[in-house]
mmCIF file of C-alpha atoms and ligand atoms in Angstrom:
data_model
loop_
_atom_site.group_PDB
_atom_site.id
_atom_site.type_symbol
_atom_site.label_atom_id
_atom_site.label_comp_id
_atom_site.label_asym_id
_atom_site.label_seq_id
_atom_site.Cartn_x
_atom_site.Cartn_y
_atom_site.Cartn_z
ATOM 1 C CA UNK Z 1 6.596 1.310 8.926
ATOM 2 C CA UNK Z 2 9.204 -0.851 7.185
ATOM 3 C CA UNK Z 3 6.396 -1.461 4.518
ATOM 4 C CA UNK Z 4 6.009 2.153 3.584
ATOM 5 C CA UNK Z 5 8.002 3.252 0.614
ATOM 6 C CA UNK Z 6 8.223 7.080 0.283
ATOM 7 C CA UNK Z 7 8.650 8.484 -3.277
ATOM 8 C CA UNK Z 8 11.881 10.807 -3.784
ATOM 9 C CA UNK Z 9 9.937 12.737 -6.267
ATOM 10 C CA UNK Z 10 12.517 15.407 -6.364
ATOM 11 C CA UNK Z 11 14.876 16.849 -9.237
ATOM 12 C CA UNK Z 12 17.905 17.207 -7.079
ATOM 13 C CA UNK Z 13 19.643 15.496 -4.933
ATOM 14 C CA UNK Z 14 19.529 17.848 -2.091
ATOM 15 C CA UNK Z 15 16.042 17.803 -1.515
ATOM 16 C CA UNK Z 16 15.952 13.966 -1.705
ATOM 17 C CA UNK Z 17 18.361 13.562 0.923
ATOM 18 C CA UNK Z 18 16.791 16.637 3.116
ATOM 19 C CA UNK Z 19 13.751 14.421 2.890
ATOM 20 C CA UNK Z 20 15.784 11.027 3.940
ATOM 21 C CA UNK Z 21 17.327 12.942 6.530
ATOM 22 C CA UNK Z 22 13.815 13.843 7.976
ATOM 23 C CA UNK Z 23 12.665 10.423 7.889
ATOM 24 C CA UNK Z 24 15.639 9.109 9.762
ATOM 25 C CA UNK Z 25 14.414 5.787 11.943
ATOM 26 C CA UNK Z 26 10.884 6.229 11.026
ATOM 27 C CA UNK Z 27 11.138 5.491 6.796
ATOM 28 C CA UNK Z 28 13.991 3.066 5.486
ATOM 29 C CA UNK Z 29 12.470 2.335 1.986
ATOM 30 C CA UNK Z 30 12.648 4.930 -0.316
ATOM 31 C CA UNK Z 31 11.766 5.479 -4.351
ATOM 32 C CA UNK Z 32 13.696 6.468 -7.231
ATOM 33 C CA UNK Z 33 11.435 7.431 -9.965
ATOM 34 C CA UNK Z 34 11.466 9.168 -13.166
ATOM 35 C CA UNK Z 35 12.355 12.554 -12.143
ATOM 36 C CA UNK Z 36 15.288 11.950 -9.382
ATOM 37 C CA UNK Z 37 16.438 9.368 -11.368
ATOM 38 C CA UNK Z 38 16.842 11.510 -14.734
ATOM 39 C CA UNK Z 39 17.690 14.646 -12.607
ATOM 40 C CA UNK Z 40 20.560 12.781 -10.836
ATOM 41 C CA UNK Z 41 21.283 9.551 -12.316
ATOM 42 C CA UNK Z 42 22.395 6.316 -10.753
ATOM 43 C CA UNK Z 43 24.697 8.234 -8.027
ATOM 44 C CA UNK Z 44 21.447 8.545 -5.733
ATOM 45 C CA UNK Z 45 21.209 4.788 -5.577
ATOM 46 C CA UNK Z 46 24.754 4.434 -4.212
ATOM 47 C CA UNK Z 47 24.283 6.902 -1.782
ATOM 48 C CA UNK Z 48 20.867 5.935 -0.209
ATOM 49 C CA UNK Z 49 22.255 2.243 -0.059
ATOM 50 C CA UNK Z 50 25.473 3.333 0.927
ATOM 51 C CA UNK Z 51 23.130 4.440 4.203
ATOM 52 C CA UNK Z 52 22.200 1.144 4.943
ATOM 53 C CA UNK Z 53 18.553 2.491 3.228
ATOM 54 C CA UNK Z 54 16.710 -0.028 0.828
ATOM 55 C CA UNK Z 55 15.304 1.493 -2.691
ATOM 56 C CA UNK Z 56 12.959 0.667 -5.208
ATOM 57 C CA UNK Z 57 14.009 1.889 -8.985
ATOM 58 C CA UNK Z 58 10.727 3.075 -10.219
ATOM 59 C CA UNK Z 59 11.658 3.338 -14.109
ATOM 60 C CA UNK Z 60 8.501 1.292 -15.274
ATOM 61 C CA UNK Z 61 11.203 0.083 -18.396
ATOM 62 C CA UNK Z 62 9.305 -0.629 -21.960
ATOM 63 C CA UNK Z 63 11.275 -1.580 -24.689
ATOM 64 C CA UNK Z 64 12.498 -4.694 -26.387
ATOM 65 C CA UNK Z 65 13.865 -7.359 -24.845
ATOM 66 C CA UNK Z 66 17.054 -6.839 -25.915
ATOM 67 C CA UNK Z 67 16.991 -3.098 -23.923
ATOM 68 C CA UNK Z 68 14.911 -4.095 -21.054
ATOM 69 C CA UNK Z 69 17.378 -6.870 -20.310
ATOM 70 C CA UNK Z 70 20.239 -4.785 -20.147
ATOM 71 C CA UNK Z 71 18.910 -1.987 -18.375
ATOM 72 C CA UNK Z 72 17.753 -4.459 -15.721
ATOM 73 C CA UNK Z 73 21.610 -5.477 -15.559
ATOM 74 C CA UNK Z 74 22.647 -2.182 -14.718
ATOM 75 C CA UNK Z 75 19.488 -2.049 -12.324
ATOM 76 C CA UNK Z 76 20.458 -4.823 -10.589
ATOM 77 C CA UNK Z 77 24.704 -3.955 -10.592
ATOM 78 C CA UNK Z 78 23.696 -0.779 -8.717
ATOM 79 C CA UNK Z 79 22.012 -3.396 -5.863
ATOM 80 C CA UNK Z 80 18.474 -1.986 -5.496
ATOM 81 C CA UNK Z 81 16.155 -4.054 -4.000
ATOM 82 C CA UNK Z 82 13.126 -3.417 -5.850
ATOM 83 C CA UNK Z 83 12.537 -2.323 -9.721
ATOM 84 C CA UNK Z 84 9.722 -2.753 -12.554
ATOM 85 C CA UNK Z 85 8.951 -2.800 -16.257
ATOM 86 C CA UNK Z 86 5.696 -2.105 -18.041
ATOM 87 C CA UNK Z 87 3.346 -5.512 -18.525
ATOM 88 C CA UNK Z 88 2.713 -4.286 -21.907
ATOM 89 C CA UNK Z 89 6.551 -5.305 -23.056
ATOM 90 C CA UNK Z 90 5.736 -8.644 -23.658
ATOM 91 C CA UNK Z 91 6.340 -12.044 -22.243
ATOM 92 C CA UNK Z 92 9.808 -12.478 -23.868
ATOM 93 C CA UNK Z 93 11.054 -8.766 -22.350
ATOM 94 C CA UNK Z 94 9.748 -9.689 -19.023
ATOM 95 C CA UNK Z 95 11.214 -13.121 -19.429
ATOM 96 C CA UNK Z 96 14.755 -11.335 -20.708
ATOM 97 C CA UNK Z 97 14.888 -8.678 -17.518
ATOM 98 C CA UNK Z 98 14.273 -11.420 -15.082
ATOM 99 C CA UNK Z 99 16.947 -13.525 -16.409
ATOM 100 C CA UNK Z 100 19.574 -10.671 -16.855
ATOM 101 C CA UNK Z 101 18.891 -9.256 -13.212
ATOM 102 C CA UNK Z 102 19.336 -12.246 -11.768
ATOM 103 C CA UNK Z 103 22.266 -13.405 -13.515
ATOM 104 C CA UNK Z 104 23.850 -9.474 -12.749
ATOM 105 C CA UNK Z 105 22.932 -10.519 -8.873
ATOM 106 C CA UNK Z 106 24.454 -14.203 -9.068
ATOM 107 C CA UNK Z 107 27.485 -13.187 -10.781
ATOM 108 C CA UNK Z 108 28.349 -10.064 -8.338
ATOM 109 C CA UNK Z 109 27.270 -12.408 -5.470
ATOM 110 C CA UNK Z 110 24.488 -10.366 -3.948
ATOM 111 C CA UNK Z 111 20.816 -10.793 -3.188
ATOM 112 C CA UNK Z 112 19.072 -10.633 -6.626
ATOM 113 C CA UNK Z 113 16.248 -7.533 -6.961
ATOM 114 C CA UNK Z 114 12.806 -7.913 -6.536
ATOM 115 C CA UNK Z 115 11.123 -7.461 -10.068
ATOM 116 C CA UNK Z 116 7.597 -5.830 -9.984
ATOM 117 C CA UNK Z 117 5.204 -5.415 -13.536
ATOM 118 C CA UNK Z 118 3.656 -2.313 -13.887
ATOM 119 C CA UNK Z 119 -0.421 -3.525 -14.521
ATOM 120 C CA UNK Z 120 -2.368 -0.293 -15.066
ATOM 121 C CA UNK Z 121 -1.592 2.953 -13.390
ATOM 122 C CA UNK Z 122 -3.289 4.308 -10.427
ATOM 123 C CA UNK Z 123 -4.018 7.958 -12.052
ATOM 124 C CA UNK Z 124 -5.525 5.660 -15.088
ATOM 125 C CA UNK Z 125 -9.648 5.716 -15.303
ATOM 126 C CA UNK Z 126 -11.669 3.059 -17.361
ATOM 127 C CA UNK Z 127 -12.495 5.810 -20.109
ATOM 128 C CA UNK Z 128 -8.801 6.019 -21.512
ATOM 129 C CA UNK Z 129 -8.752 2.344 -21.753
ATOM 130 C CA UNK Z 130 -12.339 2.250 -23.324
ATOM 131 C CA UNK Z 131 -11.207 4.621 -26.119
ATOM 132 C CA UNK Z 132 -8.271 2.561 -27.084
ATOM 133 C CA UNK Z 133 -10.369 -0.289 -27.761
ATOM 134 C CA UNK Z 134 -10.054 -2.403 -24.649
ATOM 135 C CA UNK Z 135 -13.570 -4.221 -24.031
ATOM 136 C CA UNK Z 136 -12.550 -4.804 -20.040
ATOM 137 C CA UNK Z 137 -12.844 -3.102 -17.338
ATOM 138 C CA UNK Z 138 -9.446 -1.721 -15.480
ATOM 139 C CA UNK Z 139 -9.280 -4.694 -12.662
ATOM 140 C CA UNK Z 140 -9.699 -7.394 -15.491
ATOM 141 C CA UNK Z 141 -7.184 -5.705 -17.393
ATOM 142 C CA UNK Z 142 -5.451 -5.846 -14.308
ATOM 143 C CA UNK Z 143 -5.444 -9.750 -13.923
ATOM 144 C CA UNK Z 144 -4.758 -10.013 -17.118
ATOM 145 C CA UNK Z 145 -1.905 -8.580 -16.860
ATOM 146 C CA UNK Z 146 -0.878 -9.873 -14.005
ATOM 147 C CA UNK Z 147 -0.728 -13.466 -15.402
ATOM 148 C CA UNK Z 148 1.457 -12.271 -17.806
ATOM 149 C CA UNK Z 149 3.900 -11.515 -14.755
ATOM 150 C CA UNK Z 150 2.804 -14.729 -12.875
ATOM 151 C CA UNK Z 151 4.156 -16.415 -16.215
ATOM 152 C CA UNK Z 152 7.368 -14.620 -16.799
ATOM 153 C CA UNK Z 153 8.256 -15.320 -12.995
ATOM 154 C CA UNK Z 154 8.205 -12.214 -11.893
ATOM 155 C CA UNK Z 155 8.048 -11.191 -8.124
ATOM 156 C CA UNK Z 156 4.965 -9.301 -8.172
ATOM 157 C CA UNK Z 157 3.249 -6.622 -9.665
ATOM 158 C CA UNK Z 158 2.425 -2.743 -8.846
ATOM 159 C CA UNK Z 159 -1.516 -2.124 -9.188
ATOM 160 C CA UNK Z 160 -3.854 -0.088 -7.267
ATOM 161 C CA UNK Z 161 -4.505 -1.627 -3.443
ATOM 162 C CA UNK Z 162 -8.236 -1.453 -5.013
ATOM 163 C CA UNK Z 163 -6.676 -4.880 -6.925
ATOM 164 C CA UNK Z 164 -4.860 -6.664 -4.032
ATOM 165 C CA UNK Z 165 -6.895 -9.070 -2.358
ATOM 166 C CA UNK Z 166 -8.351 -10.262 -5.786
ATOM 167 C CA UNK Z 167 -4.021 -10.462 -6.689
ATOM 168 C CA UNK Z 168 -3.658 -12.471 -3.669
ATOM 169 C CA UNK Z 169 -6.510 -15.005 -4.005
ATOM 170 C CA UNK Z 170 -5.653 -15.803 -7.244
ATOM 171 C CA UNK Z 171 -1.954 -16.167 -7.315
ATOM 172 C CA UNK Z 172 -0.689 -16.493 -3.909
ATOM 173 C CA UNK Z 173 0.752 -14.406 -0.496
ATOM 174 C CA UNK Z 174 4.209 -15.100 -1.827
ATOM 175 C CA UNK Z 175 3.082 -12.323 -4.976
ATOM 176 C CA UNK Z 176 4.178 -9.320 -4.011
ATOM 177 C CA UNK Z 177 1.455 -6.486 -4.789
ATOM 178 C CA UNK Z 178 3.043 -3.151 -4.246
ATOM 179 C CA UNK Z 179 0.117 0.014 -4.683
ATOM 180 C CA UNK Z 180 1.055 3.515 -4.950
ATOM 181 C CA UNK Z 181 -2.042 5.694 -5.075
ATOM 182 C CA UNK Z 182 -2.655 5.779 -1.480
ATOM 183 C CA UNK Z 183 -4.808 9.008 -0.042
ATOM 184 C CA UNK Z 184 -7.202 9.178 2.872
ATOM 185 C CA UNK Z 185 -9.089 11.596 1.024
ATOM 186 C CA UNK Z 186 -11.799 9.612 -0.471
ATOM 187 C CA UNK Z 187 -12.082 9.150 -4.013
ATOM 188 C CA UNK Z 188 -15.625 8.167 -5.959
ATOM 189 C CA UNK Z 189 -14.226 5.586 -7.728
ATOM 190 C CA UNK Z 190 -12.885 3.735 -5.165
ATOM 191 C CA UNK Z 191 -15.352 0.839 -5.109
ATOM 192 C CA UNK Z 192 -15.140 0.358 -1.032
ATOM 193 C CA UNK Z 193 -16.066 3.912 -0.382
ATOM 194 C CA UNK Z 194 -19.383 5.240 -0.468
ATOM 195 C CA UNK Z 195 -22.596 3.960 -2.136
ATOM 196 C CA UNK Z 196 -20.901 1.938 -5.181
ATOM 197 C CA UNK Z 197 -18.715 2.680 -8.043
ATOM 198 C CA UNK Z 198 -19.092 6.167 -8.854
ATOM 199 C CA UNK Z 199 -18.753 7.446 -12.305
ATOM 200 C CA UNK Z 200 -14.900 6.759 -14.345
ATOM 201 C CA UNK Z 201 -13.350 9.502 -14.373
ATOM 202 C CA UNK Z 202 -15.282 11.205 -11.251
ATOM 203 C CA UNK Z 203 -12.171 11.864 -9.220
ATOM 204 C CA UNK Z 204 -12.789 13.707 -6.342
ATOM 205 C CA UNK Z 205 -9.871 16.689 -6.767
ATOM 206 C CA UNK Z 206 -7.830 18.540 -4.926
ATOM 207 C CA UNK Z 207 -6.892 16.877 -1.092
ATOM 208 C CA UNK Z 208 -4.429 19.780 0.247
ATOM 209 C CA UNK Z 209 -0.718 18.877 0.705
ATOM 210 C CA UNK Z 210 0.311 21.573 2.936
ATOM 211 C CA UNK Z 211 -1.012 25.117 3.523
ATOM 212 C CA UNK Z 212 -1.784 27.162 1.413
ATOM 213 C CA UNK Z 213 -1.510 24.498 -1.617
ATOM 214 C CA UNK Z 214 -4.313 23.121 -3.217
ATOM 215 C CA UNK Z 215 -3.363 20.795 -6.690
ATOM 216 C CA UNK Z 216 -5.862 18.648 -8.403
ATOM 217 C CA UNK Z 217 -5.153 15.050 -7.975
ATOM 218 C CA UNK Z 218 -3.873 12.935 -10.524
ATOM 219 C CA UNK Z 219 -4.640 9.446 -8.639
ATOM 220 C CA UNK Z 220 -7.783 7.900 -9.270
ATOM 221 C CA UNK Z 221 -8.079 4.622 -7.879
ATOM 222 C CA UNK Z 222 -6.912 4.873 -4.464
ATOM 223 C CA UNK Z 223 -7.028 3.440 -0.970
ATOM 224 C CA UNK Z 224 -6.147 4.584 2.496
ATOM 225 C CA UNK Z 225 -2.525 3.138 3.337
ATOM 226 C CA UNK Z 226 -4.925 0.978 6.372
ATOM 227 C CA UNK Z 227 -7.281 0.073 3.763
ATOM 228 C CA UNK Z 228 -4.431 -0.885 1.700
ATOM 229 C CA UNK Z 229 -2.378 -3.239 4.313
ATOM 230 C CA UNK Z 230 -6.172 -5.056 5.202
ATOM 231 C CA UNK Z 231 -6.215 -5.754 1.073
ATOM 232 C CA UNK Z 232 -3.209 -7.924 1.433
ATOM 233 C CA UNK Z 233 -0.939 -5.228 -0.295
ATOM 234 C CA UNK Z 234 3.133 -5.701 0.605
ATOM 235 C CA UNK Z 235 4.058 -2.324 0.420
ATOM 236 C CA UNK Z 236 2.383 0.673 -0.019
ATOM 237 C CA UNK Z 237 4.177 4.177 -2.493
ATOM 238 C CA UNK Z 238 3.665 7.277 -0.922
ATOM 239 C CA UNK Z 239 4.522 10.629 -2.385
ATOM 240 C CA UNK Z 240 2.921 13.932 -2.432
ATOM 241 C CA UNK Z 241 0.926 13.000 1.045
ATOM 242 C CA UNK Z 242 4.081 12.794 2.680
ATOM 243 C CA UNK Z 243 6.756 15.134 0.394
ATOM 244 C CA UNK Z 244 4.660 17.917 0.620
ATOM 245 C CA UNK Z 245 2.744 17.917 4.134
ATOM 246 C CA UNK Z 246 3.883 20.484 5.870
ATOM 247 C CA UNK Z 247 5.624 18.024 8.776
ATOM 248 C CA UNK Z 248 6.657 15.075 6.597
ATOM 249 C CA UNK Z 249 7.500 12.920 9.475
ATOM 250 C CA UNK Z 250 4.314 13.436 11.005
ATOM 251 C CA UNK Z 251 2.312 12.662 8.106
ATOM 252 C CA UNK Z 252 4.307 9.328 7.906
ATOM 253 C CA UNK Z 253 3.563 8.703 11.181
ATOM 254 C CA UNK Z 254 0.151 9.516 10.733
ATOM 255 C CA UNK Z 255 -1.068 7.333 7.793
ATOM 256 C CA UNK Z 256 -1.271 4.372 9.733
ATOM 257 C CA UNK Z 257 -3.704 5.824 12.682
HETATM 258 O O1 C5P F 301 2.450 11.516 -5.017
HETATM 259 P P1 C5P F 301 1.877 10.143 -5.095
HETATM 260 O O2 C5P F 301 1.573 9.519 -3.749
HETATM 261 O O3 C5P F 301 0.729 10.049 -6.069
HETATM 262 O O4 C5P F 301 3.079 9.297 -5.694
HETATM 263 C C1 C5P F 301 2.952 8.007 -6.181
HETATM 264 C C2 C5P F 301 4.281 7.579 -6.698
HETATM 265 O O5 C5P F 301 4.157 6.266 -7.203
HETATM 266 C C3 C5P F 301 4.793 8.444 -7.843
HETATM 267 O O6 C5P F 301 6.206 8.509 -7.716
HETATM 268 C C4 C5P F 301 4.437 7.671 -9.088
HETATM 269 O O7 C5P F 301 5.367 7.852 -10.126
HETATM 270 C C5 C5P F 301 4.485 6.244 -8.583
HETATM 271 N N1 C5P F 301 3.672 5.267 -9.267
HETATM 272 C C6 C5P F 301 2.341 5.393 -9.478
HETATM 273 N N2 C5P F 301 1.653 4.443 -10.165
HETATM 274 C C7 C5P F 301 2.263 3.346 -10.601
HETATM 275 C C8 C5P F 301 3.631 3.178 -10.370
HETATM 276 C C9 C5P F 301 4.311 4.162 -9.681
HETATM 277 O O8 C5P F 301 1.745 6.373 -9.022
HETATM 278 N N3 C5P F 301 1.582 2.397 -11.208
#
């Protein structure tokens, strides 16, 4: 279980820590991400590690390097274990963060954070990346980008457990692939599942997160979190499967059986 992360995908505080309080010795990785983070700030940080809890800043940064670097400063003062920027900054942004972050960590004399690139998101289809004049398909986009954080000496990257075991061939167990996107509902364009491919952007919608709710599915390519782990993935993100079930703990418990 120590290799599930749960999303936080809460605006307040409250409701984070209800959730963390659920979870209590049965999730101890947890995910701040766009909307707790800009809801709260960096005061949810301090108090999840201030439980002994580990975190994962999910703030997928994009800028210059100049920005990047010192946001990954502050990301790395504040002690999280775990955070990420966008491939698409550049070599010399990725190449800034790393260096800042770990210099942060050195000179405060604590473990330095995990750095993760963002490849290609989970909830992105071929199509979108088709129209903007990319001539690849996603999981060679996916490589390519992940070079790009192989180069910069990053930790790892964050791409679709549909991408791991290719990850790991190429550039080693010591990579760290980290996949959000995980359902057991099956999804067409997962390429394990069912008779091939399936059409782009033929998501199968709507798996039900507790009663009564039904919510199509932004996630297209997507694993089970079993299927994921036998891919080679590190960690596995998991957020609406487990924030809104109707017994959170349960479904935690659940997703490896
Ligand atoms: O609710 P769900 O399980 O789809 O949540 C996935 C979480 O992982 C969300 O917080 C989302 O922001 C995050 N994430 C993602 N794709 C990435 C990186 C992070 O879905 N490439």
């Amino acid at each position: 279980m120590n290799r599930i992360i749960v999303a936080l995908d809460y605006n307040n505080r409250e409701d984070a820590l209800k959730l963390v309080e659920n979870l209590s010795g049965v999730i101890s990785f947890y995910k701040v991400g766009l909307e707790l983070y800009t809801s709260v700030g960096p005061e949810i940080i301090r108090e999840l590690k201030g439980k002994g809890l580990k975190v994962f800043l999910d703030l997928k940064l994009f800028d210059i390097p100049n920005t990047v670097a010192k946001a990954s400063r502050v990301a790395s003062s504040l002690g999280v274990d775990i955070f990420n920027l966008h491939l698409l900054a550049g070599g010399a942004a990725l190449i800034a963060a790393r260096e800042a972050a770990q210099e942060e960590a050195a000179r405060r004399n604590q473990a330095a954070p995990k750095i993760l690139g963002v490849t290609i998101l989970t909830s992105s289809s071929g199509i979108e990346w088709q129209n903007l004049g990319f001539n690849c398909a996603v999981p060679e986009l996916v490589m390519r980008l992940t070079e790009r954080a192989n180069e910069a000496g990053l930790d790892g990257v964050v791409a679709s457990a549909q991408d791991a075991a290719v990850i790991k061939e190429r550039f080693g167990k010591e990579f760290l692939v980290v996949s959000p996107g995980i359902r057991s509902t099956p999804h067409l364009t997962s390429p394990r599942r069912g008779e091939g491919k399936g059409k782009v952007d033929d998501c199968i919608p709507s798996p039900q997160w507790g009663e009564g709710k039904s919510e199509e599915d932004d996630q297209k390519r997507t694993l089970s979190a079993k299927e994921a782990f036998s891919a080679g993935c590190d960690y596995i993100v998991v957020g609406r499967p487990v924030t809104q079930a109707p017994d959170p703990k349960n479904a935690c418990l659940e997703l490896l059986t």
